[in-house]
Amino acid sequence: MTSRKLPNILITGTPGVGKSTLCAEIAKRTGFEWLEVGKIAKEHECYEGYDNVYECPVLDEDKLLDELETRVAPGGKILDYHSCEFFPERWFDAVYVLRTDTKYLFDRLKARGYSGKKFDDNIQCEIFQTILDEARESYKPEIVFELQSNTDDDTGANICTIVDWIEKWKKDNGNH
Ligand code: DAT
């Protein structure tokens, strides 16, 4: 049971699968606040060093969680991040994992300028469904949903799925 008046939703998946695209639209349609976790980490410098192999800062997870805790508490938030196992399980009422076929993801990551190990690792991450497995290990199976995100039609369908889920949650929890 949750005391939140509105649910919190996590949108996760490999970089490039379409998390931001989806979150922006859902926030617009529902009035939920979209928390771009990567941006918040950057703004508040939630880092502890730099990883030269992956060419990115190393996340200070505790600092980031402290930063997010009060924002998440009232509900009505949609969080977007490329990893999901370090968030407290109690934060989320639904976790959506976006999936993209390699043939589409390849071009999206190239367009983003990814190359070398960073490019290869992200493609492998998607092929081996790393984030989906992570989500299934970290949250109750009944709140983890896999969504295909290959085409614009998929995005449209995913928006409807999540907006409908929010409406149902509100109804089920006496918040019309
Ligand atoms: P993410 O936030 O997961 O890194 P994004 O939303 O920035 O991904 O999308 C990466 C690129 O792919 C961007 O140019 C928009 C495009 N895109 C996103 N979802 C898509 C979809 N379902 N079909 C086609 N293109 C999509």
JSON list of N, CA and C in Angstrom, two decimals, residues 41-76:
[
{"chain": "A", "resi": 41, "resn": "ALA", "atom": "N", "xyz": [21.38, 14.70, -11.64]},
{"chain": "A", "resi": 41, "resn": "ALA", "atom": "CA", "xyz": [22.70, 14.28, -11.15]},
{"chain": "A", "resi": 41, "resn": "ALA", "atom": "C", "xyz": [23.76, 15.30, -11.57]},
{"chain": "A", "resi": 42, "resn": "LYS", "atom": "N", "xyz": [23.63, 15.79, -12.79]},
{"chain": "A", "resi": 42, "resn": "LYS", "atom": "CA", "xyz": [24.60, 16.75, -13.31]},
{"chain": "A", "resi": 42, "resn": "LYS", "atom": "C", "xyz": [24.47, 18.10, -12.59]},
{"chain": "A", "resi": 43, "resn": "GLU", "atom": "N", "xyz": [23.23, 18.57, -12.49]},
{"chain": "A", "resi": 43, "resn": "GLU", "atom": "CA", "xyz": [22.99, 19.87, -11.84]},
{"chain": "A", "resi": 43, "resn": "GLU", "atom": "C", "xyz": [23.52, 19.91, -10.41]},
{"chain": "A", "resi": 44, "resn": "HIS", "atom": "N", "xyz": [23.37, 18.77, -9.71]},
{"chain": "A", "resi": 44, "resn": "HIS", "atom": "CA", "xyz": [23.75, 18.75, -8.30]},
{"chain": "A", "resi": 44, "resn": "HIS", "atom": "C", "xyz": [25.09, 18.05, -8.08]},
{"chain": "A", "resi": 45, "resn": "GLU", "atom": "N", "xyz": [25.79, 17.81, -9.18]},
{"chain": "A", "resi": 45, "resn": "GLU", "atom": "CA", "xyz": [27.14, 17.21, -9.13]},
{"chain": "A", "resi": 45, "resn": "GLU", "atom": "C", "xyz": [27.18, 15.95, -8.26]},
{"chain": "A", "resi": 46, "resn": "CYS", "atom": "N", "xyz": [26.26, 15.04, -8.54]},
{"chain": "A", "resi": 46, "resn": "CYS", "atom": "CA", "xyz": [26.21, 13.78, -7.79]},
{"chain": "A", "resi": 46, "resn": "CYS", "atom": "C", "xyz": [27.19, 12.78, -8.41]},
{"chain": "A", "resi": 47, "resn": "TYR", "atom": "N", "xyz": [28.44, 13.14, -8.37]},
{"chain": "A", "resi": 47, "resn": "TYR", "atom": "CA", "xyz": [29.48, 12.32, -8.99]},
{"chain": "A", "resi": 47, "resn": "TYR", "atom": "C", "xyz": [30.61, 12.07, -8.00]},
{"chain": "A", "resi": 48, "resn": "GLU", "atom": "N", "xyz": [31.30, 10.95, -8.22]},
{"chain": "A", "resi": 48, "resn": "GLU", "atom": "CA", "xyz": [32.50, 10.70, -7.42]},
{"chain": "A", "resi": 48, "resn": "GLU", "atom": "C", "xyz": [33.61, 10.19, -8.35]},
{"chain": "A", "resi": 49, "resn": "GLY", "atom": "N", "xyz": [34.08, 11.05, -9.22]},
{"chain": "A", "resi": 49, "resn": "GLY", "atom": "CA", "xyz": [35.18, 10.71, -10.11]},
{"chain": "A", "resi": 49, "resn": "GLY", "atom": "C", "xyz": [34.73, 10.57, -11.55]},
{"chain": "A", "resi": 50, "resn": "TYR", "atom": "N", "xyz": [35.67, 10.10, -12.40]},
{"chain": "A", "resi": 50, "resn": "TYR", "atom": "CA", "xyz": [35.38, 10.00, -13.84]},
{"chain": "A", "resi": 50, "resn": "TYR", "atom": "C", "xyz": [35.87, 8.66, -14.36]},
{"chain": "A", "resi": 51, "resn": "ASP", "atom": "N", "xyz": [35.02, 8.01, -15.17]},
{"chain": "A", "resi": 51, "resn": "ASP", "atom": "CA", "xyz": [35.37, 6.72, -15.76]},
{"chain": "A", "resi": 51, "resn": "ASP", "atom": "C", "xyz": [35.91, 6.96, -17.17]},
{"chain": "A", "resi": 52, "resn": "ASN", "atom": "N", "xyz": [37.22, 6.77, -17.32]},
{"chain": "A", "resi": 52, "resn": "ASN", "atom": "CA", "xyz": [37.84, 7.06, -18.62]},
{"chain": "A", "resi": 52, "resn": "ASN", "atom": "C", "xyz": [37.46, 6.05, -19.68]},
{"chain": "A", "resi": 53, "resn": "VAL", "atom": "N", "xyz": [37.16, 4.83, -19.27]},
{"chain": "A", "resi": 53, "resn": "VAL", "atom": "CA", "xyz": [36.81, 3.80, -20.25]},
{"chain": "A", "resi": 53, "resn": "VAL", "atom": "C", "xyz": [35.44, 4.12, -20.86]},
{"chain": "A", "resi": 54, "resn": "TYR", "atom": "N", "xyz": [34.47, 4.44, -20.00]},
{"chain": "A", "resi": 54, "resn": "TYR", "atom": "CA", "xyz": [33.11, 4.71, -20.49]},
{"chain": "A", "resi": 54, "resn": "TYR", "atom": "C", "xyz": [32.89, 6.19, -20.81]},
{"chain": "A", "resi": 55, "resn": "GLU", "atom": "N", "xyz": [33.90, 6.99, -20.58]},
{"chain": "A", "resi": 55, "resn": "GLU", "atom": "CA", "xyz": [33.84, 8.43, -20.87]},
{"chain": "A", "resi": 55, "resn": "GLU", "atom": "C", "xyz": [32.64, 9.08, -20.22]},
{"chain": "A", "resi": 56, "resn": "CYS", "atom": "N", "xyz": [32.50, 8.82, -18.93]},
{"chain": "A", "resi": 56, "resn": "CYS", "atom": "CA", "xyz": [31.40, 9.47, -18.20]},
{"chain": "A", "resi": 56, "resn": "CYS", "atom": "C", "xyz": [31.75, 9.55, -16.72]},
{"chain": "A", "resi": 57, "resn": "PRO", "atom": "N", "xyz": [31.11, 10.49, -16.01]},
{"chain": "A", "resi": 57, "resn": "PRO", "atom": "CA", "xyz": [31.38, 10.59, -14.58]},
{"chain": "A", "resi": 57, "resn": "PRO", "atom": "C", "xyz": [30.82, 9.37, -13.84]},
{"chain": "A", "resi": 58, "resn": "VAL", "atom": "N", "xyz": [31.43, 9.05, -12.70]},
{"chain": "A", "resi": 58, "resn": "VAL", "atom": "CA", "xyz": [30.93, 7.95, -11.87]},
{"chain": "A", "resi": 58, "resn": "VAL", "atom": "C", "xyz": [29.88, 8.52, -10.93]},
{"chain": "A", "resi": 59, "resn": "LEU", "atom": "N", "xyz": [28.73, 7.89, -10.91]},
{"chain": "A", "resi": 59, "resn": "LEU", "atom": "CA", "xyz": [27.60, 8.41, -10.14]},
{"chain": "A", "resi": 59, "resn": "LEU", "atom": "C", "xyz": [27.80, 8.21, -8.64]},
{"chain": "A", "resi": 60, "resn": "ASP", "atom": "N", "xyz": [27.50, 9.26, -7.87]},
{"chain": "A", "resi": 60, "resn": "ASP", "atom": "CA", "xyz": [27.42, 9.14, -6.41]},
{"chain": "A", "resi": 60, "resn": "ASP", "atom": "C", "xyz": [25.95, 8.84, -6.11]},
{"chain": "A", "resi": 61, "resn": "GLU", "atom": "N", "xyz": [25.63, 7.57, -6.01]},
{"chain": "A", "resi": 61, "resn": "GLU", "atom": "CA", "xyz": [24.23, 7.15, -5.92]},
{"chain": "A", "resi": 61, "resn": "GLU", "atom": "C", "xyz": [23.55, 7.70, -4.66]},
{"chain": "A", "resi": 62, "resn": "ASP", "atom": "N", "xyz": [24.26, 7.67, -3.53]},
{"chain": "A", "resi": 62, "resn": "ASP", "atom": "CA", "xyz": [23.64, 8.14, -2.28]},
{"chain": "A", "resi": 62, "resn": "ASP", "atom": "C", "xyz": [23.26, 9.61, -2.37]},
{"chain": "A", "resi": 63, "resn": "LYS", "atom": "N", "xyz": [24.16, 10.39, -2.92]},
{"chain": "A", "resi": 63, "resn": "LYS", "atom": "CA", "xyz": [23.88, 11.84, -3.05]},
{"chain": "A", "resi": 63, "resn": "LYS", "atom": "C", "xyz": [22.68, 12.07, -3.98]},
{"chain": "A", "resi": 64, "resn": "LEU", "atom": "N", "xyz": [22.64, 11.31, -5.06]},
{"chain": "A", "resi": 64, "resn": "LEU", "atom": "CA", "xyz": [21.54, 11.46, -6.01]},
{"chain": "A", "resi": 64, "resn": "LEU", "atom": "C", "xyz": [20.21, 11.05, -5.36]},
{"chain": "A", "resi": 65, "resn": "LEU", "atom": "N", "xyz": [20.22, 9.95, -4.63]},
{"chain": "A", "resi": 65, "resn": "LEU", "atom": "CA", "xyz": [18.98, 9.49, -3.98]},
{"chain": "A", "resi": 65, "resn": "LEU", "atom": "C", "xyz": [18.50, 10.52, -2.96]},
{"chain": "A", "resi": 66, "resn": "ASP", "atom": "N", "xyz": [19.43, 11.11, -2.21]},
{"chain": "A", "resi": 66, "resn": "ASP", "atom": "CA", "xyz": [19.06, 12.16, -1.25]},
{"chain": "A", "resi": 66, "resn": "ASP", "atom": "C", "xyz": [18.40, 13.33, -1.98]},
{"chain": "A", "resi": 67, "resn": "GLU", "atom": "N", "xyz": [18.95, 13.64, -3.12]},
{"chain": "A", "resi": 67, "resn": "GLU", "atom": "CA", "xyz": [18.43, 14.76, -3.92]},
{"chain": "A", "resi": 67, "resn": "GLU", "atom": "C", "xyz": [17.01, 14.48, -4.42]},
{"chain": "A", "resi": 68, "resn": "LEU", "atom": "N", "xyz": [16.76, 13.22, -4.75]},
{"chain": "A", "resi": 68, "resn": "LEU", "atom": "CA", "xyz": [15.47, 12.86, -5.35]},
{"chain": "A", "resi": 68, "resn": "LEU", "atom": "C", "xyz": [14.38, 12.58, -4.32]},
{"chain": "A", "resi": 69, "resn": "GLU", "atom": "N", "xyz": [14.77, 12.12, -3.14]},
{"chain": "A", "resi": 69, "resn": "GLU", "atom": "CA", "xyz": [13.81, 11.59, -2.15]},
{"chain": "A", "resi": 69, "resn": "GLU", "atom": "C", "xyz": [12.61, 12.51, -1.91]},
{"chain": "A", "resi": 70, "resn": "THR", "atom": "N", "xyz": [12.87, 13.77, -1.60]},
{"chain": "A", "resi": 70, "resn": "THR", "atom": "CA", "xyz": [11.75, 14.66, -1.27]},
{"chain": "A", "resi": 70, "resn": "THR", "atom": "C", "xyz": [10.88, 14.96, -2.50]},
{"chain": "A", "resi": 71, "resn": "ARG", "atom": "N", "xyz": [11.49, 14.95, -3.67]},
{"chain": "A", "resi": 71, "resn": "ARG", "atom": "CA", "xyz": [10.72, 15.22, -4.89]},
{"chain": "A", "resi": 71, "resn": "ARG", "atom": "C", "xyz": [9.77, 14.07, -5.21]},
{"chain": "A", "resi": 72, "resn": "VAL", "atom": "N", "xyz": [10.24, 12.85, -4.92]},
{"chain": "A", "resi": 72, "resn": "VAL", "atom": "CA", "xyz": [9.47, 11.66, -5.26]},
{"chain": "A", "resi": 72, "resn": "VAL", "atom": "C", "xyz": [8.33, 11.42, -4.26]},
{"chain": "A", "resi": 73, "resn": "ALA", "atom": "N", "xyz": [8.56, 11.83, -3.01]},
{"chain": "A", "resi": 73, "resn": "ALA", "atom": "CA", "xyz": [7.65, 11.47, -1.91]},
{"chain": "A", "resi": 73, "resn": "ALA", "atom": "C", "xyz": [6.17, 11.73, -2.17]},
{"chain": "A", "resi": 74, "resn": "PRO", "atom": "N", "xyz": [5.77, 12.89, -2.70]},
{"chain": "A", "resi": 74, "resn": "PRO", "atom": "CA", "xyz": [4.33, 13.13, -2.86]},
{"chain": "A", "resi": 74, "resn": "PRO", "atom": "C", "xyz": [3.68, 12.37, -4.01]},
{"chain": "A", "resi": 75, "resn": "GLY", "atom": "N", "xyz": [4.46, 11.76, -4.90]},
{"chain": "A", "resi": 75, "resn": "GLY", "atom": "CA", "xyz": [3.90, 11.07, -6.06]},
{"chain": "A", "resi": 75, "resn": "GLY", "atom": "C", "xyz": [3.72, 12.02, -7.23]},
{"chain": "A", "resi": 76, "resn": "GLY", "atom": "N", "xyz": [3.14, 11.51, -8.32]},
{"chain": "A", "resi": 76, "resn": "GLY", "atom": "CA", "xyz": [2.93, 12.34, -9.50]},
{"chain": "A", "resi": 76, "resn": "GLY", "atom": "C", "xyz": [4.20, 12.63, -10.28]}
]
